[in-house]
Amino acid sequence: MKKKVLVVGGVAGGATFASQLRMLDKESEIIVFEKDGTMSFANCGLPYYLGGFVKDKKQLIAATPESFQKDKSIEVRILHEVTGIKRDEKKIIIQDHIKNERYEESYDVLLYSPGAVPIKPDIKGLSNGNCYSLRSFKDMLKLDEHITKRNYQSVCLVGGGFIGLEMAENFKARGLDVHLVQRADHVLNLLDQDLSAMLEEELKEQGVHIHLSATVEEIKADGKMLQLSDGDEISADFLLLATGIKPNHYLAEQAGLVIGETGGVKVNEFMQTSDPDIYAVGDVIESFDFITKKPKRVPLAWVAHREAYIAAMHITGSHLPFKGILGTAICKVFDLTAALTGHSEKSLQKQEIDFETVSLTARQHAGYYPGAEKFTIKVHFCPYTGKLFGAQAVGKDGVDKRMDVLSTAISSGLTITDLQALELSYAPPYSAPKDPVNMLGYKAVPKLKKTFPQ
């Protein structure tokens, strides 16, 4: 039976869902509502346009309303903001910002994917400064224009997570003087501290001023002088606020949908909310951890895309459950790459999970082959069962493929000693006869509390 499916949000989760649904269902009517003027853009590419690595902003546009209509028979209404959900009537309320009109649209199935909103830090005199966030295509264009027209020469990055680190490199590439202020005692808090220290050293070598265990307490009246909590004062023409995001669940909450303990919209393994006719995907939802099965939110692109596919499958009658989130992520920090999957030391300690750690510093390929560089990799595992809990790596080259192997190993239920037996590709320009991943499996043996097959 032909359905009418409405989609709230037209970026990663919403646009992917609509596209996947059309692939599975050629008949249903699909309408996507996007409040901004751009749909389906490469959110993760925004920093690299600002840094000049991506030359043409059009390269960041994955699809347009016209291409969706022509190629997929999906209607996309940009500058149409969904302002309410009438669950009892199965309708949504829309504000058309083009015609300045308000109207309603009925649905059989609703997909809710409005994303997340930036967390605004508690800074005295925040309105004094030139403060920006980077969440949308519009944010990127505004910041790019202001840097040029206002001749900004310096920036303070408030937050040392993925966005803060990526923007440190991209703002330096643009010729700006960069300060990075991080509340925690090390950057990229998801990493173990010893690996974060490698990133901090790289940042300093590249001329980034790092302020750890500090926050911006006040922006002075001139809008440029910043008072830090550690007593330091720094000057910056503008601030990029990168202190995290929170689910944009306002409409869901107003509609009476259940909100989970982490603040995201609660969904089941098929992406259904507490209303079975309303699905939700992406940064707005609470999902669960692959390893511990506990509630978890991870605002990453792969997660949103996978959730979108599972929702589309379920709507068309295929019950493919979501298996949980590892949080596999990677970040370029100048000449270094940092990658991680699963749980860190801090996460495992907080949950009181007994674990052991094995680490290795190796070269990404044969040492005699030109370009050999060292990288450090570590794995956390259960000493009684060998179960893999998480992995991390930092280095100049070879980090990404090792982390992908380890993510696959965890997802497949392999143990620490199973890493020994992985037959990984080898030639001198690429690896060693026993890859660093294999070596982790061998090095872990003395730390096991029982004997495993090897």
mmCIF file with all atom_site columns, N, CA and C in Angstrom, residues 6 31 38 43 59 84 94 113 136 162 171 194 259 290 307 337 343 376 439 445 453:
data_model
loop_
_atom_site.group_PDB
_atom_site.id
_atom_site.type_symbol
_atom_site.label_atom_id
_atom_site.label_alt_id
_atom_site.label_comp_id
_atom_site.label_asym_id
_atom_site.label_entity_id
_atom_site.label_seq_id
_atom_site.pdbx_PDB_ins_code
_atom_site.Cartn_x
_atom_site.Cartn_y
_atom_site.Cartn_z
_atom_site.occupancy
_atom_site.B_iso_or_equiv
_atom_site.pdbx_formal_charge
_atom_site.auth_seq_id
_atom_site.auth_comp_id
_atom_site.auth_asym_id
_atom_site.auth_atom_id
_atom_site.pdbx_PDB_model_num
ATOM 1  N N  . LEU A 1 6   ? 6.843  11.630  5.553  1.00 0.00 ? 6   LEU A N  1
ATOM 2  C CA . LEU A 1 6   ? 7.414  12.961  5.713  1.00 0.00 ? 6   LEU A CA 1
ATOM 3  C C  . LEU A 1 6   ? 8.729  12.864  6.478  1.00 0.00 ? 6   LEU A C  1
ATOM 4  N N  . ILE A 1 31  ? 8.335  13.359  1.159  1.00 0.00 ? 31  ILE A N  1
ATOM 5  C CA . ILE A 1 31  ? 8.563  14.805  1.183  1.00 0.00 ? 31  ILE A CA 1
ATOM 6  C C  . ILE A 1 31  ? 9.554  15.114  2.306  1.00 0.00 ? 31  ILE A C  1
ATOM 7  N N  . THR A 1 38  ? 20.018 25.000  2.289  1.00 0.00 ? 38  THR A N  1
ATOM 8  C CA . THR A 1 38  ? 20.873 23.987  1.667  1.00 0.00 ? 38  THR A CA 1
ATOM 9  C C  . THR A 1 38  ? 20.557 22.630  2.262  1.00 0.00 ? 38  THR A C  1
ATOM 10 N N  . ASN A 1 43  ? 28.772 17.945  5.965  1.00 0.00 ? 43  ASN A N  1
ATOM 11 C CA . ASN A 1 43  ? 29.038 18.653  7.216  1.00 0.00 ? 43  ASN A CA 1
ATOM 12 C C  . ASN A 1 43  ? 30.492 18.518  7.656  1.00 0.00 ? 43  ASN A C  1
ATOM 13 N N  . GLN A 1 59  ? 31.447 21.816  -4.087 1.00 0.00 ? 59  GLN A N  1
ATOM 14 C CA . GLN A 1 59  ? 31.878 20.428  -3.937 1.00 0.00 ? 59  GLN A CA 1
ATOM 15 C C  . GLN A 1 59  ? 31.308 19.790  -2.667 1.00 0.00 ? 59  GLN A C  1
ATOM 16 N N  . GLY A 1 84  ? 5.910  21.940  14.623 1.00 0.00 ? 84  GLY A N  1
ATOM 17 C CA . GLY A 1 84  ? 5.079  21.169  15.553 1.00 0.00 ? 84  GLY A CA 1
ATOM 18 C C  . GLY A 1 84  ? 4.701  19.820  14.977 1.00 0.00 ? 84  GLY A C  1
ATOM 19 N N  . ILE A 1 94  ? 4.110  23.308  9.530  1.00 0.00 ? 94  ILE A N  1
ATOM 20 C CA . ILE A 1 94  ? 5.278  23.815  8.793  1.00 0.00 ? 94  ILE A CA 1
ATOM 21 C C  . ILE A 1 94  ? 5.184  25.316  8.623  1.00 0.00 ? 94  ILE A C  1
ATOM 22 N N  . SER A 1 113 ? 14.632 13.855  11.987 1.00 0.00 ? 113 SER A N  1
ATOM 23 C CA . SER A 1 113 ? 16.091 13.934  11.941 1.00 0.00 ? 113 SER A CA 1
ATOM 24 C C  . SER A 1 113 ? 16.559 15.388  11.860 1.00 0.00 ? 113 SER A C  1
ATOM 25 N N  . SER A 1 136 ? 26.389 24.353  10.264 1.00 0.00 ? 136 SER A N  1
ATOM 26 C CA . SER A 1 136 ? 25.625 24.337  9.018  1.00 0.00 ? 136 SER A CA 1
ATOM 27 C C  . SER A 1 136 ? 26.424 24.974  7.888  1.00 0.00 ? 136 SER A C  1
ATOM 28 N N  . PHE A 1 162 ? 37.038 17.113  18.412 1.00 0.00 ? 162 PHE A N  1
ATOM 29 C CA . PHE A 1 162 ? 37.304 16.918  16.980 1.00 0.00 ? 162 PHE A CA 1
ATOM 30 C C  . PHE A 1 162 ? 37.258 18.232  16.211 1.00 0.00 ? 162 PHE A C  1
ATOM 31 N N  . PHE A 1 171 ? 42.536 26.865  10.480 1.00 0.00 ? 171 PHE A N  1
ATOM 32 C CA . PHE A 1 171 ? 42.749 28.296  10.710 1.00 0.00 ? 171 PHE A CA 1
ATOM 33 C C  . PHE A 1 171 ? 44.223 28.666  10.569 1.00 0.00 ? 171 PHE A C  1
ATOM 34 N N  . ASP A 1 194 ? 48.014 9.589   27.270 1.00 0.00 ? 194 ASP A N  1
ATOM 35 C CA . ASP A 1 194 ? 49.339 9.432   26.684 1.00 0.00 ? 194 ASP A CA 1
ATOM 36 C C  . ASP A 1 194 ? 49.323 9.678   25.176 1.00 0.00 ? 194 ASP A C  1
ATOM 37 N N  . ILE A 1 259 ? 12.130 10.862  25.837 1.00 0.00 ? 259 ILE A N  1
ATOM 38 C CA . ILE A 1 259 ? 13.527 11.304  25.742 1.00 0.00 ? 259 ILE A CA 1
ATOM 39 C C  . ILE A 1 259 ? 14.369 10.409  26.655 1.00 0.00 ? 259 ILE A C  1
ATOM 40 N N  . PHE A 1 290 ? 27.630 -0.691  21.564 1.00 0.00 ? 290 PHE A N  1
ATOM 41 C CA . PHE A 1 290 ? 27.771 -2.023  20.980 1.00 0.00 ? 290 PHE A CA 1
ATOM 42 C C  . PHE A 1 290 ? 28.289 -3.035  21.999 1.00 0.00 ? 290 PHE A C  1
ATOM 43 N N  . GLU A 1 307 ? 21.724 4.198   10.654 1.00 0.00 ? 307 GLU A N  1
ATOM 44 C CA . GLU A 1 307 ? 20.392 4.307   11.253 1.00 0.00 ? 307 GLU A CA 1
ATOM 45 C C  . GLU A 1 307 ? 19.339 4.614   10.194 1.00 0.00 ? 307 GLU A C  1
ATOM 46 N N  . THR A 1 337 ? 47.657 11.744  12.611 1.00 0.00 ? 337 THR A N  1
ATOM 47 C CA . THR A 1 337 ? 46.293 11.225  12.559 1.00 0.00 ? 337 THR A CA 1
ATOM 48 C C  . THR A 1 337 ? 46.004 10.544  13.885 1.00 0.00 ? 337 THR A C  1
ATOM 49 N N  . HIS A 1 343 ? 35.950 1.748   23.695 1.00 0.00 ? 343 HIS A N  1
ATOM 50 C CA . HIS A 1 343 ? 36.105 2.437   24.969 1.00 0.00 ? 343 HIS A CA 1
ATOM 51 C C  . HIS A 1 343 ? 37.552 2.817   25.270 1.00 0.00 ? 343 HIS A C  1
ATOM 52 N N  . THR A 1 376 ? 51.883 4.889   17.245 1.00 0.00 ? 376 THR A N  1
ATOM 53 C CA . THR A 1 376 ? 51.590 4.160   18.478 1.00 0.00 ? 376 THR A CA 1
ATOM 54 C C  . THR A 1 376 ? 50.151 3.679   18.452 1.00 0.00 ? 376 THR A C  1
ATOM 55 N N  . MET A 1 439 ? 50.858 -8.128  16.013 1.00 0.00 ? 439 MET A N  1
ATOM 56 C CA . MET A 1 439 ? 51.780 -8.033  17.148 1.00 0.00 ? 439 MET A CA 1
ATOM 57 C C  . MET A 1 439 ? 51.054 -7.708  18.448 1.00 0.00 ? 439 MET A C  1
ATOM 58 N N  . VAL A 1 445 ? 49.504 -11.787 25.303 1.00 0.00 ? 445 VAL A N  1
ATOM 59 C CA . VAL A 1 445 ? 49.453 -13.111 25.940 1.00 0.00 ? 445 VAL A CA 1
ATOM 60 C C  . VAL A 1 445 ? 49.862 -13.087 27.419 1.00 0.00 ? 445 VAL A C  1
ATOM 61 N N  . PRO A 1 453 ? 43.287 -20.367 22.876 1.00 0.00 ? 453 PRO A N  1
ATOM 62 C CA . PRO A 1 453 ? 43.893 -20.957 21.677 1.00 0.00 ? 453 PRO A CA 1
ATOM 63 C C  . PRO A 1 453 ? 44.659 -19.892 20.896 1.00 0.00 ? 453 PRO A C  1
#
